[in-house]
C-alpha atoms as a PDB file:
ATOM      1  CA  MET A   1      95.714  80.424  85.429  1.00  0.00           C
ATOM      2  CA  GLN A   2      95.890  81.538  89.377  1.00  0.00           C
ATOM      3  CA  GLU A   3      96.585  85.304  90.091  1.00  0.00           C
ATOM      4  CA  THR A   4      98.077  87.357  92.481  1.00  0.00           C
ATOM      5  CA  TYR A   5      99.369  90.461  93.533  1.00  0.00           C
ATOM      6  CA  MET A   6     103.103  91.344  94.674  1.00  0.00           C
ATOM      7  CA  MET A   7     104.993  94.152  95.158  1.00  0.00           C
ATOM      8  CA  ILE A   8     109.108  94.882  96.155  1.00  0.00           C
ATOM      9  CA  LYS A   9     109.338  97.717  99.021  1.00  0.00           C
ATOM     10  CA  PRO A  10     112.092 100.426  98.853  1.00  0.00           C
ATOM     11  CA  ASP A  11     114.188  98.422 100.791  1.00  0.00           C
ATOM     12  CA  GLY A  12     114.176  94.802  98.453  1.00  0.00           C
ATOM     13  CA  PHE A  13     114.219  97.065  95.059  1.00  0.00           C
ATOM     14  CA  GLU A  14     118.136  97.120  94.918  1.00  0.00           C
ATOM     15  CA  HIS A  15     117.531  93.080  94.641  1.00  0.00           C
ATOM     16  CA  ARG A  16     114.703  93.448  91.956  1.00  0.00           C
ATOM     17  CA  GLU A  17     116.879  91.514  89.284  1.00  0.00           C
ATOM     18  CA  ALA A  18     117.231  88.690  92.008  1.00  0.00           C
ATOM     19  CA  ILE A  19     113.692  88.447  92.866  1.00  0.00           C
ATOM     20  CA  TYR A  20     112.621  88.399  89.098  1.00  0.00           C
ATOM     21  CA  LYS A  21     114.744  85.557  89.170  1.00  0.00           C
ATOM     22  CA  PHE A  22     114.062  83.793  92.103  1.00  0.00           C
ATOM     23  CA  LEU A  23     110.050  84.011  91.100  1.00  0.00           C
ATOM     24  CA  LYS A  24     110.843  82.635  87.522  1.00  0.00           C
ATOM     25  CA  GLU A  25     112.771  80.049  89.036  1.00  0.00           C
ATOM     26  CA  LYS A  26     110.063  78.838  91.321  1.00  0.00           C
ATOM     27  CA  GLY A  27     107.686  78.595  87.829  1.00  0.00           C
ATOM     28  CA  LEU A  28     105.798  81.831  88.738  1.00  0.00           C
ATOM     29  CA  ILE A  29     104.933  84.452  85.982  1.00  0.00           C
ATOM     30  CA  VAL A  30     105.295  88.274  86.039  1.00  0.00           C
ATOM     31  CA  LYS A  31     103.049  88.900  84.173  1.00  0.00           C
ATOM     32  CA  ASN A  32     102.391  93.373  84.404  1.00  0.00           C
ATOM     33  CA  TYR A  33     104.871  95.090  86.449  1.00  0.00           C
ATOM     34  CA  LYS A  34     106.164  98.704  86.614  1.00  0.00           C
ATOM     35  CA  GLU A  35     109.361  99.991  88.457  1.00  0.00           C
ATOM     36  CA  VAL A  36     107.593 103.197  90.291  1.00  0.00           C
ATOM     37  CA  LYS A  37     109.435 106.350  91.915  1.00  0.00           C
ATOM     38  CA  THR A  38     107.045 107.173  95.214  1.00  0.00           C
ATOM     39  CA  ASN A  39     105.377 110.075  95.340  1.00  0.00           C
ATOM     40  CA  MET A  40     102.459 111.324  96.490  1.00  0.00           C
ATOM     41  CA  GLU A  41     100.157 109.102  94.186  1.00  0.00           C
ATOM     42  CA  VAL A  42     101.856 106.172  95.309  1.00  0.00           C
ATOM     43  CA  MET A  43     101.046 107.232  98.534  1.00  0.00           C
ATOM     44  CA  LYS A  44      97.830 107.127  98.151  1.00  0.00           C
ATOM     45  CA  LEU A  45      97.121 103.901  96.888  1.00  0.00           C
ATOM     46  CA  LEU A  46      99.326 102.221  99.324  1.00  0.00           C
ATOM     47  CA  LEU A  47      97.084 103.749 102.203  1.00  0.00           C
ATOM     48  CA  SER A  48      94.340 102.058  99.985  1.00  0.00           C
ATOM     49  CA  HIS A  49      96.303  98.845 100.175  1.00  0.00           C
ATOM     50  CA  TYR A  50      96.773  98.752 104.090  1.00  0.00           C
ATOM     51  CA  GLU A  51      93.472 100.565 105.315  1.00  0.00           C
ATOM     52  CA  THR A  52      92.744  96.817 107.015  1.00  0.00           C
ATOM     53  CA  VAL A  53      96.317  97.246 107.886  1.00  0.00           C
ATOM     54  CA  ILE A  54      96.141 100.695 109.926  1.00  0.00           C
ATOM     55  CA  ASP A  55      92.827  99.570 111.363  1.00  0.00           C
ATOM     56  CA  GLU A  56      93.885  96.341 112.783  1.00  0.00           C
ATOM     57  CA  LYS A  57      97.413  98.513 114.028  1.00  0.00           C
ATOM     58  CA  GLY A  58      95.606 101.442 115.402  1.00  0.00           C
ATOM     59  CA  LYS A  59      96.494 104.737 116.349  1.00  0.00           C
ATOM     60  CA  ASP A  60      99.432 104.039 119.265  1.00  0.00           C
ATOM     61  CA  PHE A  61     101.197 101.651 116.279  1.00  0.00           C
ATOM     62  CA  ASP A  62     101.153 105.018 113.849  1.00  0.00           C
ATOM     63  CA  PHE A  63     101.165 102.643 110.748  1.00  0.00           C
ATOM     64  CA  VAL A  64     100.343 105.567 108.095  1.00  0.00           C
ATOM     65  CA  GLY A  65     103.928 107.370 110.140  1.00  0.00           C
ATOM     66  CA  ARG A  66     106.083 104.677 109.551  1.00  0.00           C
ATOM     67  CA  LEU A  67     104.402 103.427 106.129  1.00  0.00           C
ATOM     68  CA  PHE A  68     105.686 107.077 105.349  1.00  0.00           C
ATOM     69  CA  ASN A  69     108.897 106.891 106.364  1.00  0.00           C
ATOM     70  CA  SER A  70     109.672 103.838 105.012  1.00  0.00           C
ATOM     71  CA  PHE A  71     107.782 104.777 101.619  1.00  0.00           C
ATOM     72  CA  TYR A  72     108.245 108.244 100.881  1.00  0.00           C
ATOM     73  CA  PHE A  73     110.384 110.397 102.477  1.00  0.00           C
ATOM     74  CA  GLY A  74     113.726 109.930 100.932  1.00  0.00           C
ATOM     75  CA  ASP A  75     114.255 108.111  96.855  1.00  0.00           C
ATOM     76  CA  PHE A  76     112.009 105.097  97.279  1.00  0.00           C
ATOM     77  CA  ASN A  77     110.954 102.855  94.495  1.00  0.00           C
ATOM     78  CA  ILE A  78     108.461 100.535  94.142  1.00  0.00           C
ATOM     79  CA  VAL A  79     107.494  97.527  92.357  1.00  0.00           C
ATOM     80  CA  PRO A  80     104.004  96.661  91.798  1.00  0.00           C
ATOM     81  CA  MET A  81     103.433  93.211  90.093  1.00  0.00           C
ATOM     82  CA  HIS A  82     100.803  91.127  88.937  1.00  0.00           C
ATOM     83  CA  ILE A  83     102.071  87.104  89.018  1.00  0.00           C
ATOM     84  CA  GLN A  84     100.869  84.296  87.436  1.00  0.00           C
ATOM     85  CA  TYR A  85     100.746  80.206  88.301  1.00  0.00           C
ATOM     86  CA  ASP A  86      99.873  77.321  86.664  1.00  0.00           C
ATOM     87  CA  GLY A  87     100.905  75.377  89.030  1.00  0.00           C
ATOM     88  CA  GLU A  88      98.675  72.384  91.464  1.00  0.00           C
ATOM     89  CA  GLU A  89      99.364  74.418  94.597  1.00  0.00           C
ATOM     90  CA  ASP A  90      97.437  77.120  96.108  1.00  0.00           C
ATOM     91  CA  ILE A  91      99.060  80.173  94.131  1.00  0.00           C
ATOM     92  CA  ILE A  92      98.464  82.693  97.807  1.00  0.00           C
ATOM     93  CA  GLU A  93     100.083  79.663  99.991  1.00  0.00           C
ATOM     94  CA  TYR A  94     102.389  79.328  97.594  1.00  0.00           C
ATOM     95  CA  THR A  95     103.669  82.897  96.719  1.00  0.00           C
ATOM     96  CA  ARG A  96     103.404  83.626 100.627  1.00  0.00           C
ATOM     97  CA  ARG A  97     105.969  80.341 101.683  1.00  0.00           C
ATOM     98  CA  LEU A  98     108.109  81.514  98.886  1.00  0.00           C
ATOM     99  CA  VAL A  99     108.398  85.075 100.595  1.00  0.00           C
ATOM    100  CA  GLY A 100     108.497  84.214 103.696  1.00  0.00           C
ATOM    101  CA  LYS A 101     107.372  85.371 107.302  1.00  0.00           C
ATOM    102  CA  THR A 102     106.527  89.187 108.031  1.00  0.00           C
ATOM    103  CA  ASN A 103     109.719  89.018 110.425  1.00  0.00           C
ATOM    104  CA  PRO A 104     112.892  88.277 108.560  1.00  0.00           C
ATOM    105  CA  GLN A 105     114.747  87.068 111.312  1.00  0.00           C
ATOM    106  CA  ALA A 106     111.820  84.025 111.687  1.00  0.00           C
ATOM    107  CA  ALA A 107     111.679  83.935 108.230  1.00  0.00           C
ATOM    108  CA  ALA A 108     112.635  79.984 106.999  1.00  0.00           C
ATOM    109  CA  GLU A 109     115.798  79.689 105.256  1.00  0.00           C
ATOM    110  CA  GLY A 110     115.720  80.056 101.191  1.00  0.00           C
ATOM    111  CA  THR A 111     112.831  82.281 101.327  1.00  0.00           C
ATOM    112  CA  ILE A 112     112.747  86.184  99.659  1.00  0.00           C
ATOM    113  CA  ARG A 113     113.008  87.156 103.449  1.00  0.00           C
ATOM    114  CA  HIS A 114     115.632  85.749 104.312  1.00  0.00           C
ATOM    115  CA  MET A 115     118.046  85.726 101.777  1.00  0.00           C
ATOM    116  CA  PHE A 116     117.409  89.628 101.242  1.00  0.00           C
ATOM    117  CA  SER A 117     116.719  91.271 104.830  1.00  0.00           C
ATOM    118  CA  ASN A 118     118.348  90.906 108.558  1.00  0.00           C
ATOM    119  CA  ASP A 119     116.097  93.185 109.719  1.00  0.00           C
ATOM    120  CA  ASN A 120     113.479  93.186 112.798  1.00  0.00           C
ATOM    121  CA  TYR A 121     111.101  94.573 114.321  1.00  0.00           C
ATOM    122  CA  ASP A 122     113.581  96.226 117.369  1.00  0.00           C
ATOM    123  CA  LEU A 123     115.578  97.827 114.534  1.00  0.00           C
ATOM    124  CA  ALA A 124     112.208  99.822 112.815  1.00  0.00           C
ATOM    125  CA  GLY A 125     110.612 100.784 116.463  1.00  0.00           C
ATOM    126  CA  ILE A 126     113.967 102.377 116.531  1.00  0.00           C
ATOM    127  CA  ASP A 127     113.738 104.286 113.308  1.00  0.00           C
ATOM    128  CA  HIS A 128     109.779 104.831 113.305  1.00  0.00           C
ATOM    129  CA  ARG A 129     109.050 102.838 110.154  1.00  0.00           C
ATOM    130  CA  LEU A 130     107.498  99.363 109.451  1.00  0.00           C
ATOM    131  CA  VAL A 131     109.858  96.083 109.058  1.00  0.00           C
ATOM    132  CA  ASN A 132     112.630  96.266 105.798  1.00  0.00           C
ATOM    133  CA  ASN A 133     111.180  92.720 104.847  1.00  0.00           C
ATOM    134  CA  VAL A 134     111.659  93.415 101.173  1.00  0.00           C
ATOM    135  CA  ILE A 135     108.063  92.532  99.832  1.00  0.00           C
ATOM    136  CA  HIS A 136     104.327  92.108  99.771  1.00  0.00           C
ATOM    137  CA  ALA A 137     102.172  88.864  98.743  1.00  0.00           C
ATOM    138  CA  SER A 138      98.673  88.952  98.740  1.00  0.00           C
ATOM    139  CA  ASP A 139      97.624  87.150 102.042  1.00  0.00           C
ATOM    140  CA  SER A 140      93.759  85.461 100.219  1.00  0.00           C
ATOM    141  CA  ASN A 141      92.421  85.600  96.806  1.00  0.00           C
ATOM    142  CA  GLU A 142      90.029  88.379  98.073  1.00  0.00           C
ATOM    143  CA  SER A 143      92.930  90.229  99.040  1.00  0.00           C
ATOM    144  CA  ALA A 144      94.888  89.884  95.524  1.00  0.00           C
ATOM    145  CA  LYS A 145      91.933  90.747  93.624  1.00  0.00           C
ATOM    146  CA  LYS A 146      91.553  94.192  95.135  1.00  0.00           C
ATOM    147  CA  GLU A 147      95.005  94.451  95.532  1.00  0.00           C
ATOM    148  CA  LEU A 148      95.030  93.954  91.266  1.00  0.00           C
ATOM    149  CA  GLY A 149      92.679  96.429  91.311  1.00  0.00           C
ATOM    150  CA  ILE A 150      94.671  99.508  92.723  1.00  0.00           C
ATOM    151  CA  TRP A 151      97.434  98.555  91.575  1.00  0.00           C
ATOM    152  CA  LYS A 152      95.435  98.556  88.303  1.00  0.00           C
ATOM    153  CA  ASP A 153      97.437 101.580  86.431  1.00  0.00           C
ATOM    154  CA  TYR A 154     100.620 100.939  87.046  1.00  0.00           C
ATOM    155  CA  ILE A 155     100.675  96.913  86.404  1.00  0.00           C
ATOM    156  CA  ASP A 156      99.421  97.504  82.959  1.00  0.00           C
ATOM    157  CA  TYR A 157     102.407  98.146  81.718  1.00  0.00           C
ATOM    158  CA  PHE A 158     105.113  95.613  81.363  1.00  0.00           C
ATOM    159  CA  ASP A 159     108.828  96.151  79.701  1.00  0.00           C
ATOM    160  CA  THR A 160     108.951  92.688  77.961  1.00  0.00           C
ATOM    161  CA  GLU A 161     112.803  93.623  76.916  1.00  0.00           C
ATOM    162  CA  PHE A 162     113.739  94.031  80.397  1.00  0.00           C
ATOM    163  CA  ILE A 163     112.288  91.051  81.744  1.00  0.00           C
ATOM    164  CA  GLU A 164     113.513  88.500  79.327  1.00  0.00           C
ATOM    165  CA  LYS A 165     117.060  89.870  80.058  1.00  0.00           C
ATOM    166  CA  VAL A 166     116.804  89.376  83.350  1.00  0.00           C
ATOM    167  CA  ILE A 167     115.475  85.582  83.172  1.00  0.00           C
ATOM    168  CA  MET A 168     118.692  85.506  80.641  1.00  0.00           C
ATOM    169  CA  LEU A 169     120.952  86.204  83.527  1.00  0.00           C
END
């Protein structure tokens, strides 16, 4: 059984039930997840989660400021998820293909980002925030292991009754 990490972002939270159902229909198993209100403790985990991206983007992009504007300053929720897959295809390639390109405007039809976001980099820049692209999917097995470790305390929780309700939709 292959494993990875995915996270529904604040702008995708309202679509979470449809996203859970989509993942299930595509053969993915939401092993563990938790719906989490963002607070400073969660922001510290997000800073650790995005550490490499923060370094890559540099000071001028101000990823940290954009992250707080997108995840903290407001009434925001996220859903960290431990995902499993028993298929032949590599789980990382598969989940990233299902999610779509980072820029929702370039995401292929039928992907999560195409279905649930109409944001773009220009709008995000005007609002000094990250682009609203609904969901995160680990980009490598190494990242998945790291991210699963970072979010372990949150994704060791599982609401079977809720998931069963969603799957029955």
